[in-house]
Coordinates of C-alpha atoms and ligand atoms in Angstrom, one line a residue:
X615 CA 159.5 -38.3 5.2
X616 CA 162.4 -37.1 7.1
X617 CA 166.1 -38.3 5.6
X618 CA 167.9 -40.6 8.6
X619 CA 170.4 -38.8 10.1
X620 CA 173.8 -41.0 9.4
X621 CA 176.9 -41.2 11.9
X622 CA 180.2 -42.5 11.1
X623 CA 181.8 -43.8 13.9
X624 CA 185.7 -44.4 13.4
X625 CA 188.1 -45.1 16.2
X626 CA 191.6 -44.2 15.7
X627 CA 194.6 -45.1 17.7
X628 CA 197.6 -43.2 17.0
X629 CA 196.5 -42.9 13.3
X630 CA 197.9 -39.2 12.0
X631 CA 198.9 -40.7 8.9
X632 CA 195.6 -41.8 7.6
X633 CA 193.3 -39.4 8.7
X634 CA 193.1 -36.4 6.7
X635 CA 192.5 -39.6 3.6
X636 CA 190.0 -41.2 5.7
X637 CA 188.4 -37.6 6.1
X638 CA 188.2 -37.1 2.0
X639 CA 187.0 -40.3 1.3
X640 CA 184.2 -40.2 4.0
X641 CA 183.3 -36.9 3.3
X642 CA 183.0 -37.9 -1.0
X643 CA 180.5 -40.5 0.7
X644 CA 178.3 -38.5 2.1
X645 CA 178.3 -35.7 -0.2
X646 CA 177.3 -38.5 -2.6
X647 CA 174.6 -39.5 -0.6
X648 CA 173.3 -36.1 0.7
X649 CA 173.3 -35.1 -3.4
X650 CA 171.0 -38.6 -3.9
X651 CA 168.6 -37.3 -0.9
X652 CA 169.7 -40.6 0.6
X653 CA 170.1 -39.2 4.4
X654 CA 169.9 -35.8 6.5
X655 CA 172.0 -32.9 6.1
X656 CA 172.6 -33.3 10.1
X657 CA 175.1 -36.6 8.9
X658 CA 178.1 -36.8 10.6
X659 CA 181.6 -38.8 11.3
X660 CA 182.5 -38.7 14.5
X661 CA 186.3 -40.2 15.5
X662 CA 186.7 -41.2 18.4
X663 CA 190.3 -41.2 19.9
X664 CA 191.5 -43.4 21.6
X665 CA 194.3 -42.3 23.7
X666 CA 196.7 -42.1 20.8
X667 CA 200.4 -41.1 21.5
X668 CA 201.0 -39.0 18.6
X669 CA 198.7 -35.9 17.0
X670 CA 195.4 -38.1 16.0
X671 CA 193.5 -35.7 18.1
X672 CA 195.0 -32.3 17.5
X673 CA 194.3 -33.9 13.4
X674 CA 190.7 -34.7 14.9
X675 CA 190.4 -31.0 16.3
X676 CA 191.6 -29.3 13.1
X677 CA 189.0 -31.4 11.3
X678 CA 186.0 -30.4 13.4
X679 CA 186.8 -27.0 12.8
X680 CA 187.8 -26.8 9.1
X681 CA 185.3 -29.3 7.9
X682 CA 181.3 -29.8 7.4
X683 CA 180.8 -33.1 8.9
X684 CA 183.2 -34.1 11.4
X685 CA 182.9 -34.7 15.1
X686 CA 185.1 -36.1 17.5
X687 CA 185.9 -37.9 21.2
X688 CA 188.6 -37.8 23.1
X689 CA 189.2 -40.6 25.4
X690 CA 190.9 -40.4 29.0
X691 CA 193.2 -42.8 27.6
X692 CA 193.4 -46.4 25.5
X693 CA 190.8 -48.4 26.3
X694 CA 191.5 -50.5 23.1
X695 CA 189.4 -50.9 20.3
X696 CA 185.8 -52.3 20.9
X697 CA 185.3 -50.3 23.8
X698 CA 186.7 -47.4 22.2
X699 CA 184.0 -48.1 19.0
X700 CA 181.3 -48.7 22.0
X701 CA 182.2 -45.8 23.0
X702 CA 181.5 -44.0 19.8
X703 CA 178.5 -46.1 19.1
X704 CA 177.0 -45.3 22.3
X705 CA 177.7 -41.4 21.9
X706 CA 176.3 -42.1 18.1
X707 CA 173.1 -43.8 19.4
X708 CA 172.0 -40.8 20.6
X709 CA 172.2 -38.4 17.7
X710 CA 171.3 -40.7 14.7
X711 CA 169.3 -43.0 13.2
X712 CA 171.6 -45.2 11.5
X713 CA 175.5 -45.4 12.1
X714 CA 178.0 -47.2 10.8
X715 CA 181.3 -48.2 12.1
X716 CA 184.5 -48.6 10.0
X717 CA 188.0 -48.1 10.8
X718 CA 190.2 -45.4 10.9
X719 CA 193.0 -47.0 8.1
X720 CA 191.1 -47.8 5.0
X721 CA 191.3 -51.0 5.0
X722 CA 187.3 -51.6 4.2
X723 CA 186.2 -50.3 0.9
X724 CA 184.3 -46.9 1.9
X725 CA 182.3 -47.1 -1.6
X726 CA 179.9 -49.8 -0.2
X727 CA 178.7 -47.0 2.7
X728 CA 176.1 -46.0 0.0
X729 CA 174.9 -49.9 -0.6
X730 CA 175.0 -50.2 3.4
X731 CA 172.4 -47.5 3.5
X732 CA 170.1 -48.9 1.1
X733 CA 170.1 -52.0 2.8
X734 CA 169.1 -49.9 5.6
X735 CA 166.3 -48.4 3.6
X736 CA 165.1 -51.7 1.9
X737 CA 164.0 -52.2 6.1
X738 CA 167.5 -54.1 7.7
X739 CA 168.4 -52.8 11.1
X740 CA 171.9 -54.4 11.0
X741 CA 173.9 -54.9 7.6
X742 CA 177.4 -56.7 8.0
X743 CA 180.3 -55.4 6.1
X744 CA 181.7 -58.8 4.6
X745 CA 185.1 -59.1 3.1
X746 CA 184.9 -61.2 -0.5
X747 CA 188.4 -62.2 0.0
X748 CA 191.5 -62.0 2.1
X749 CA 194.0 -62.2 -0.6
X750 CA 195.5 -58.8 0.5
X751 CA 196.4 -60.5 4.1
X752 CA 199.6 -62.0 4.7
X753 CA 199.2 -66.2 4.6
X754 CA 199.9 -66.2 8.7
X755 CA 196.6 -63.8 9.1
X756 CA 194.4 -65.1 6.9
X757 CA 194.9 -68.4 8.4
X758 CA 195.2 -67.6 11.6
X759 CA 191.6 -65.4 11.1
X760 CA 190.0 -69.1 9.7
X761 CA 191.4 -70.7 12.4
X762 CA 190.2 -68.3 15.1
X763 CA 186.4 -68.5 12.8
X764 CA 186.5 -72.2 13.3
X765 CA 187.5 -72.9 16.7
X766 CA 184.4 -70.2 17.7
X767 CA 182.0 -71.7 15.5
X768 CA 183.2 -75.3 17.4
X769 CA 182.7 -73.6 20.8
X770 CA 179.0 -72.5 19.5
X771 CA 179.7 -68.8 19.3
X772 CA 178.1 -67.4 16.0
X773 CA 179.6 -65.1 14.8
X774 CA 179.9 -63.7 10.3
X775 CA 182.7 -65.1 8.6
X776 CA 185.0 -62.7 7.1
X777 CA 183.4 -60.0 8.9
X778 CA 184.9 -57.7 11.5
X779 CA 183.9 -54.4 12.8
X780 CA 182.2 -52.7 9.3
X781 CA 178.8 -52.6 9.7
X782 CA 175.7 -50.5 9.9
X783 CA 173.2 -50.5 13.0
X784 CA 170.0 -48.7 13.1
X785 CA 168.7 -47.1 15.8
X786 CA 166.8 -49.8 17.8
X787 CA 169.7 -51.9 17.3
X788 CA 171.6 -49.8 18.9
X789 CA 169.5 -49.4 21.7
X790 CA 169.1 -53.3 22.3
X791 CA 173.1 -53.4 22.1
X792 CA 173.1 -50.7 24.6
X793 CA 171.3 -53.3 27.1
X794 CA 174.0 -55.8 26.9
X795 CA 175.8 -55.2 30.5
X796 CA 178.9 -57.2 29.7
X797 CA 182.2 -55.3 30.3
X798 CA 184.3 -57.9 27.7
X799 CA 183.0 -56.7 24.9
X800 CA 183.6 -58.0 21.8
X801 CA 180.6 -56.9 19.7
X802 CA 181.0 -59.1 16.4
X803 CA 179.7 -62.0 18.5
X804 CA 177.2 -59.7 20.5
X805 CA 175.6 -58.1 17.8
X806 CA 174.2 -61.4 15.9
X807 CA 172.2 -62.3 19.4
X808 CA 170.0 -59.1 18.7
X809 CA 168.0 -60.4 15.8
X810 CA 166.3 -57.8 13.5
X811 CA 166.3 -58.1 9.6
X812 CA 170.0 -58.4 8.9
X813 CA 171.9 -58.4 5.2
X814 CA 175.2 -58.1 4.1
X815 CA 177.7 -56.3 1.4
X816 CA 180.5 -57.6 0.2
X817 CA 183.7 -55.8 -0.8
X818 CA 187.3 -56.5 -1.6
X819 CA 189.6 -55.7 1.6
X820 CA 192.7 -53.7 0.8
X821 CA 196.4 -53.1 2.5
X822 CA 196.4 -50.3 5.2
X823 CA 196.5 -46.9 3.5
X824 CA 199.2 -46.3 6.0
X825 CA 200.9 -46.7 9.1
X826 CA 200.9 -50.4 10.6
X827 CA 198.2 -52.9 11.9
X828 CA 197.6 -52.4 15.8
X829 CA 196.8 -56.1 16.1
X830 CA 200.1 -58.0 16.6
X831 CA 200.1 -61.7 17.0
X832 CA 199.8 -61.2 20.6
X833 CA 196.6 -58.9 20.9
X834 CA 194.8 -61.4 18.5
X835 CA 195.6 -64.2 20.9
X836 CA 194.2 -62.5 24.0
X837 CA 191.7 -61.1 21.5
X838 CA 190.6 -65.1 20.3
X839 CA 191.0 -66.3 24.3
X840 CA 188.7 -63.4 25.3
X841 CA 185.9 -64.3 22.3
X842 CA 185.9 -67.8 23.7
X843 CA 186.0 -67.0 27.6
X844 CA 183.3 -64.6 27.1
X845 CA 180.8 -65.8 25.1
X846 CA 181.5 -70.2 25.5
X847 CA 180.7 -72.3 28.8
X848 CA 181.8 -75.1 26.7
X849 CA 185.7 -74.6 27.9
X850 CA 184.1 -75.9 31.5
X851 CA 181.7 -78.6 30.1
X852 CA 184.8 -79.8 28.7
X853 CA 186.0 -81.2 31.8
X854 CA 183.3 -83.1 32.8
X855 CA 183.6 -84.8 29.6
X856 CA 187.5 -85.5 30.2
X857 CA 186.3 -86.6 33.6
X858 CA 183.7 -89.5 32.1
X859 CA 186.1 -90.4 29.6
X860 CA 188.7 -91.6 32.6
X861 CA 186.3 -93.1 34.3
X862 CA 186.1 -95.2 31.3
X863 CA 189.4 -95.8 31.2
X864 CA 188.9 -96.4 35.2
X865 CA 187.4 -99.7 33.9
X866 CA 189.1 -100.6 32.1
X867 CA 192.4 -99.8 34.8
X868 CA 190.1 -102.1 36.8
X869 CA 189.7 -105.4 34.9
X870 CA 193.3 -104.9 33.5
X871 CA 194.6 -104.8 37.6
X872 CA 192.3 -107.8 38.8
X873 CA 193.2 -109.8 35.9
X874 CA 196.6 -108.8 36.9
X875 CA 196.1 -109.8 40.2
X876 CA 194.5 -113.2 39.9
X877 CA 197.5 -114.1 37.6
X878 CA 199.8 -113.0 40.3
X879 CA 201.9 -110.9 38.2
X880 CA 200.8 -108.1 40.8
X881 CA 203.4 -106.8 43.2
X882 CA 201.3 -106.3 47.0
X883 CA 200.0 -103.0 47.7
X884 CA 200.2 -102.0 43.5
X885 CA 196.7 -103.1 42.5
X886 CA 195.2 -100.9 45.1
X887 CA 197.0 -98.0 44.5
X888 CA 197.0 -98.4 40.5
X889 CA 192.5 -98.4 41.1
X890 CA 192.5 -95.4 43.8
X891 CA 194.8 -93.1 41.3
X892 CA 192.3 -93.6 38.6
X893 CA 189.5 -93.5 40.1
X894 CA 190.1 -90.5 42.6
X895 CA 191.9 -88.6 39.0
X896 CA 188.2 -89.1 37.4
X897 CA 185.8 -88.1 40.1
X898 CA 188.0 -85.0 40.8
X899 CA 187.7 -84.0 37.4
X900 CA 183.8 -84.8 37.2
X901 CA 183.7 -83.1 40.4
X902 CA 185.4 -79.5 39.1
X903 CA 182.9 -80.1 36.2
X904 CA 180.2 -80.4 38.0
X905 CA 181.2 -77.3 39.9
X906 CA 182.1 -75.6 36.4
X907 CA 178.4 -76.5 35.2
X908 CA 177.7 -74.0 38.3
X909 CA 180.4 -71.4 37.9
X910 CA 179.1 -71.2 33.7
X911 CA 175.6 -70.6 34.9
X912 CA 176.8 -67.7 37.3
X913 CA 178.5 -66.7 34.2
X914 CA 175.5 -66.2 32.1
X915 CA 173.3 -64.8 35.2
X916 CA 175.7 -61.9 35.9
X917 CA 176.5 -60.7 32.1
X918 CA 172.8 -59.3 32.9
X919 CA 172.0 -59.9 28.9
X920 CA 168.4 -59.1 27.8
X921 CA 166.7 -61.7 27.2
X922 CA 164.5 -61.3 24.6
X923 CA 163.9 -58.2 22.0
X924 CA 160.8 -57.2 21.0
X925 CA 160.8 -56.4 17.0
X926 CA 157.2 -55.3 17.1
X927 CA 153.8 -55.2 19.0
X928 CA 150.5 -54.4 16.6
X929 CA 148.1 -53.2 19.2
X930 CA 144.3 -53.9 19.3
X931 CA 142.6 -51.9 16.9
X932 CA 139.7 -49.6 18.8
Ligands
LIG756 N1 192.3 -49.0 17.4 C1 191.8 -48.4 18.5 N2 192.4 -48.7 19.7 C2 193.4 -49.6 19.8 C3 193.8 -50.3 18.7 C4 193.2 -50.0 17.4 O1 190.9 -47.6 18.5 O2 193.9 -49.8 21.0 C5 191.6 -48.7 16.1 C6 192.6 -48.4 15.0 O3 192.9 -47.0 14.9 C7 191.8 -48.8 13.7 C8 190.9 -50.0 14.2 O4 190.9 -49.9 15.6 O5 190.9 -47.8 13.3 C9 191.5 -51.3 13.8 O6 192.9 -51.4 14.1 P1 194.0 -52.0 13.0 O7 193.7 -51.4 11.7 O8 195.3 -51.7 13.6 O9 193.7 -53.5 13.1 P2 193.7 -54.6 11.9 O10 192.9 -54.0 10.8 O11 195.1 -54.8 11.6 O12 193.0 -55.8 12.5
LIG757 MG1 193.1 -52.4 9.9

């Protein structure tokens, strides 16, 4: 039987520090594995840059020509990221049968590419890279990360705890993932809807080998607000909700005013106006729900997702 040919996809954004390390330490890997018969000779690790400012891609050049295994794209410029790793993924699908993804700093123990691979062999198409711990975050990330976990898990996005973008993806999966039309991409909650045999391996997560986290506060917030926008419709179901719940209170608004009223403790003109406040408030809000019911379907309809993926067809025997 042939040996799968393996890609390494690693983005890198302005990361000339790292690189040459990330280079040895790939490299090790896959001279480990080639020395096992695990996968092809034709194994690669392709870095994709992504825009960087400083000399990640003149680092990336000098690689591809002094070393065995290493490829590389240059993007136009930053694209950020997941679309940079789709980007690498994409070009990857093409060449491979399994890749892997793993960032450029280090940060995700490279020793458990060999266990990823067995997975891969033991028949899993996709096999999550899953942090044991976070002890070697600061507090503010590791809660913020559990925060960010729960509130997607409450708006019905599934998505692998502790798990970010280190993961292996065979062939197929690649080309269902491939199918998914969306342009906000944000694949740790895309890649669970393609089903397949999945596993995971665990490892302990480690400080940056060097340089500093691209993910300030402020990207991880438009990061968590685009997870939610782009893969919930419960945001917009909200409102009708709010919308029932004051027409509850409309009722209330209501006996409270005519009691108010009969008693005469009503000034003219302020029981009408009290009832039409609430009661235009809470069909205004059921009303934008009910148009938001629309808008989330439109939503769904023109992120063009595949709708179902077949894992296999046994034919009639002739
Ligand atoms: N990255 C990228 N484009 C960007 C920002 C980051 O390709 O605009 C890459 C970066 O080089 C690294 C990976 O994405 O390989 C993860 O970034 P980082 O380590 O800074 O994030 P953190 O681990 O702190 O979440
Ligand atoms: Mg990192």
């Amino acid at each position: 039987m042939n040996k799968p040919v393996l890609s390494i996809v690693v983005p890198c954004y302005n990361e000339e520090e790292v690189l040459a390390e990330t280079n040895n330490r790939l490299t090790i890997i896959i001279d480990d594995m080639l020395a096992d018969d695990l996968i092809s000779p034709k194994s690669s690790i392709i870095y994709v840059n992504d825009g960087s400012r400083d000399s990640t891609w003149q680092i990336i050049e000098n690689l591809n020509t002094n070393e065995r295994f290493v490829s590389g794209i240059n993007l136009a410029k930053n694209v950020g990221h997941q679309y940079a790793l789709m980007a690498g993924l994409m070009y990857a699908k093409d060449v491979s049968d399994i890749t892997i993804s793993i960032d450029a700093d280090l940060q995700d123990d490279t020793q458990v590419i060999k266990a990823m691979v067995l997975e891969y062999l033991e028949g899993n198409d996709i096999v999550y890279g899953v942090r044991k711990s976070r002890k070697s975050d600061t507090f503010f990330k590791r809660n913020t990360a559990l925060g960010f976990y729960k509130l997607m898990s409450s708006m019905g996005v599934n998505s692998v705890y502790n798990h970010a973008d280190y993961r292996l993806m065979s062939h197929r999966a690649l080309e269902q993932l491939s199918l998914f039309g969306e342009s906000n991409l944000f694949l740790r909650c895309i890649v669970p809807l393609i089903g397949y045999k999945t596993s995971s391996v665990y490892y302990d997560r480690k400080e940056r080998f060097a340089g500093e986290s691209k993910y300030p506060f402020s990207k991880m917030f438009s990061f968590a607000l685009d997870g939610i926008t782009s893969f919930s419709v419960r945001p917009l179901r909200f409102i009708c909700l709010v919308g029932v719940i004051f027409l509850f209170f409309t009722i209330i608004a209501c006996i409270y005013s005519l009691i108010s009223y009969l008693k005469g403790n009503a000034v003219p003109g302020w029981t009408s106006l009290f009832l039409s406040l609430w009661l235009i408030g809470s069909l205004m809000l059921i009303s934008l729900g009910i148009i938001g019911e629309y808008i989330g379907k439109i939503y769904i309809e023109v992120k063009g997702r595949p709708r179902y993926n077949i894992e296999r067809v046994l034919e009639r025997e002739s």
